[in-house]
PDB file of C-alpha atoms in Angstrom:
ATOM      1  CA  LEU U   1     220.694  50.825  75.234  1.00  0.00           C
ATOM      2  CA  ALA U   2     219.123  48.429  77.679  1.00  0.00           C
ATOM      3  CA  LYS U   3     215.501  47.497  77.199  1.00  0.00           C
ATOM      4  CA  ARG U   4     213.043  49.427  79.321  1.00  0.00           C
ATOM      5  CA  GLY U   5     212.441  47.483  82.515  1.00  0.00           C
ATOM      6  CA  ALA U   6     215.752  45.643  82.310  1.00  0.00           C
ATOM      7  CA  CYS U   7     216.833  47.336  85.529  1.00  0.00           C
ATOM      8  CA  CYS U   8     213.646  46.631  87.431  1.00  0.00           C
ATOM      9  CA  PRO U   9     213.062  43.066  88.678  1.00  0.00           C
ATOM     10  CA  LEU U  10     209.471  43.844  89.718  1.00  0.00           C
ATOM     11  CA  ARG U  11     208.626  45.100  86.228  1.00  0.00           C
ATOM     12  CA  ARG U  12     210.123  41.942  84.694  1.00  0.00           C
ATOM     13  CA  GLU U  13     208.208  39.768  87.150  1.00  0.00           C
ATOM     14  CA  LEU U  14     204.919  41.510  86.319  1.00  0.00           C
ATOM     15  CA  TYR U  15     205.573  41.192  82.553  1.00  0.00           C
ATOM     16  CA  GLY U  16     206.141  37.489  83.072  1.00  0.00           C
ATOM     17  CA  LEU U  17     202.948  37.045  85.097  1.00  0.00           C
ATOM     18  CA  ILE U  18     200.854  38.968  82.591  1.00  0.00           C
ATOM     19  CA  HIS U  19     202.190  37.009  79.631  1.00  0.00           C
ATOM     20  CA  ALA U  20     201.849  33.667  81.443  1.00  0.00           C
ATOM     21  CA  HIS U  21     198.235  34.430  82.346  1.00  0.00           C
ATOM     22  CA  ALA U  22     197.491  35.477  78.767  1.00  0.00           C
ATOM     23  CA  ARG U  23     198.935  32.176  77.492  1.00  0.00           C
ATOM     24  CA  THR U  24     196.911  30.198  80.046  1.00  0.00           C
ATOM     25  CA  LEU U  25     193.778  31.973  78.870  1.00  0.00           C
ATOM     26  CA  GLY U  26     194.663  31.269  75.228  1.00  0.00           C
ATOM     27  CA  LEU U  27     194.504  34.926  74.277  1.00  0.00           C
ATOM     28  CA  GLU U  28     195.562  35.881  70.785  1.00  0.00           C
ATOM     29  CA  ASP U  29     197.629  39.039  70.482  1.00  0.00           C
ATOM     30  CA  ALA U  30     194.780  41.292  69.354  1.00  0.00           C
ATOM     31  CA  ALA U  31     192.485  40.163  72.184  1.00  0.00           C
ATOM     32  CA  TYR U  32     195.328  40.463  74.696  1.00  0.00           C
ATOM     33  CA  ARG U  33     196.046  44.040  73.620  1.00  0.00           C
ATOM     34  CA  ARG U  34     192.340  44.992  73.691  1.00  0.00           C
ATOM     35  CA  ILE U  35     192.140  43.738  77.274  1.00  0.00           C
ATOM     36  CA  LEU U  36     195.253  45.668  78.299  1.00  0.00           C
ATOM     37  CA  ARG U  37     193.861  48.820  76.674  1.00  0.00           C
ATOM     38  CA  ALA U  38     190.508  48.376  78.434  1.00  0.00           C
ATOM     39  CA  LEU U  39     192.238  47.883  81.792  1.00  0.00           C
ATOM     40  CA  THR U  40     194.920  50.573  81.578  1.00  0.00           C
ATOM     41  CA  GLY U  41     194.436  52.638  78.435  1.00  0.00           C
ATOM     42  CA  LYS U  42     197.689  51.153  77.087  1.00  0.00           C
ATOM     43  CA  SER U  43     198.052  48.201  74.747  1.00  0.00           C
ATOM     44  CA  SER U  44     201.620  47.302  75.709  1.00  0.00           C
ATOM     45  CA  CYS U  45     203.110  46.332  79.061  1.00  0.00           C
ATOM     46  CA  LYS U  46     206.210  48.332  78.155  1.00  0.00           C
ATOM     47  CA  ASP U  47     204.198  51.549  78.326  1.00  0.00           C
ATOM     48  CA  MET U  48     202.567  50.792  81.687  1.00  0.00           C
ATOM     49  CA  THR U  49     203.482  52.009  85.128  1.00  0.00           C
ATOM     50  CA  ILE U  50     204.020  49.513  87.947  1.00  0.00           C
ATOM     51  CA  PRO U  51     200.485  50.117  89.335  1.00  0.00           C
ATOM     52  CA  GLU U  52     199.031  49.530  85.863  1.00  0.00           C
ATOM     53  CA  LEU U  53     201.048  46.323  85.468  1.00  0.00           C
ATOM     54  CA  ARG U  54     199.837  45.149  88.876  1.00  0.00           C
ATOM     55  CA  ALA U  55     196.231  45.879  87.912  1.00  0.00           C
ATOM     56  CA  ALA U  56     196.547  43.976  84.628  1.00  0.00           C
ATOM     57  CA  ALA U  57     198.258  41.024  86.324  1.00  0.00           C
ATOM     58  CA  ARG U  58     195.599  40.939  89.053  1.00  0.00           C
ATOM     59  CA  TRP U  59     192.690  41.021  86.581  1.00  0.00           C
ATOM     60  CA  LEU U  60     194.210  38.346  84.352  1.00  0.00           C
ATOM     61  CA  ARG U  61     194.950  36.153  87.392  1.00  0.00           C
ATOM     62  CA  LEU U  62     191.306  36.383  88.445  1.00  0.00           C
ATOM     63  CA  GLU U  63     190.301  35.279  84.952  1.00  0.00           C
ATOM     64  CA  VAL U  64     192.695  32.307  85.193  1.00  0.00           C
ATOM     65  CA  LEU U  65     191.234  31.340  88.573  1.00  0.00           C
ATOM     66  CA  GLU U  66     187.719  31.520  87.138  1.00  0.00           C
ATOM     67  CA  LEU U  67     188.757  29.355  84.189  1.00  0.00           C
ATOM     68  CA  GLU U  68     190.301  26.796  86.557  1.00  0.00           C
ATOM     69  CA  GLN U  69     187.111  26.677  88.644  1.00  0.00           C
ATOM     70  CA  VAL U  70     184.978  26.099  85.560  1.00  0.00           C
ATOM     71  CA  ALA U  71     187.314  23.339  84.394  1.00  0.00           C
ATOM     72  CA  ALA U  72     187.271  21.575  87.783  1.00  0.00           C
TER      73      ALA U  72
END
């Protein structure tokens, strides 16, 4: 069986963005999953709908932008 999301380029792109933002923010797995659960009620991207993935990616991106502004 193919992994869930393997057929959906948008889903893969959103997974990648979310994980890249989490790395940039230096989030450990537990903190990352708490944030996802707070944002969407789900602790794994694999369980999220496209709108939920977009919301998580958007929120994390805003956090990255804030971090970059503080560092500048």
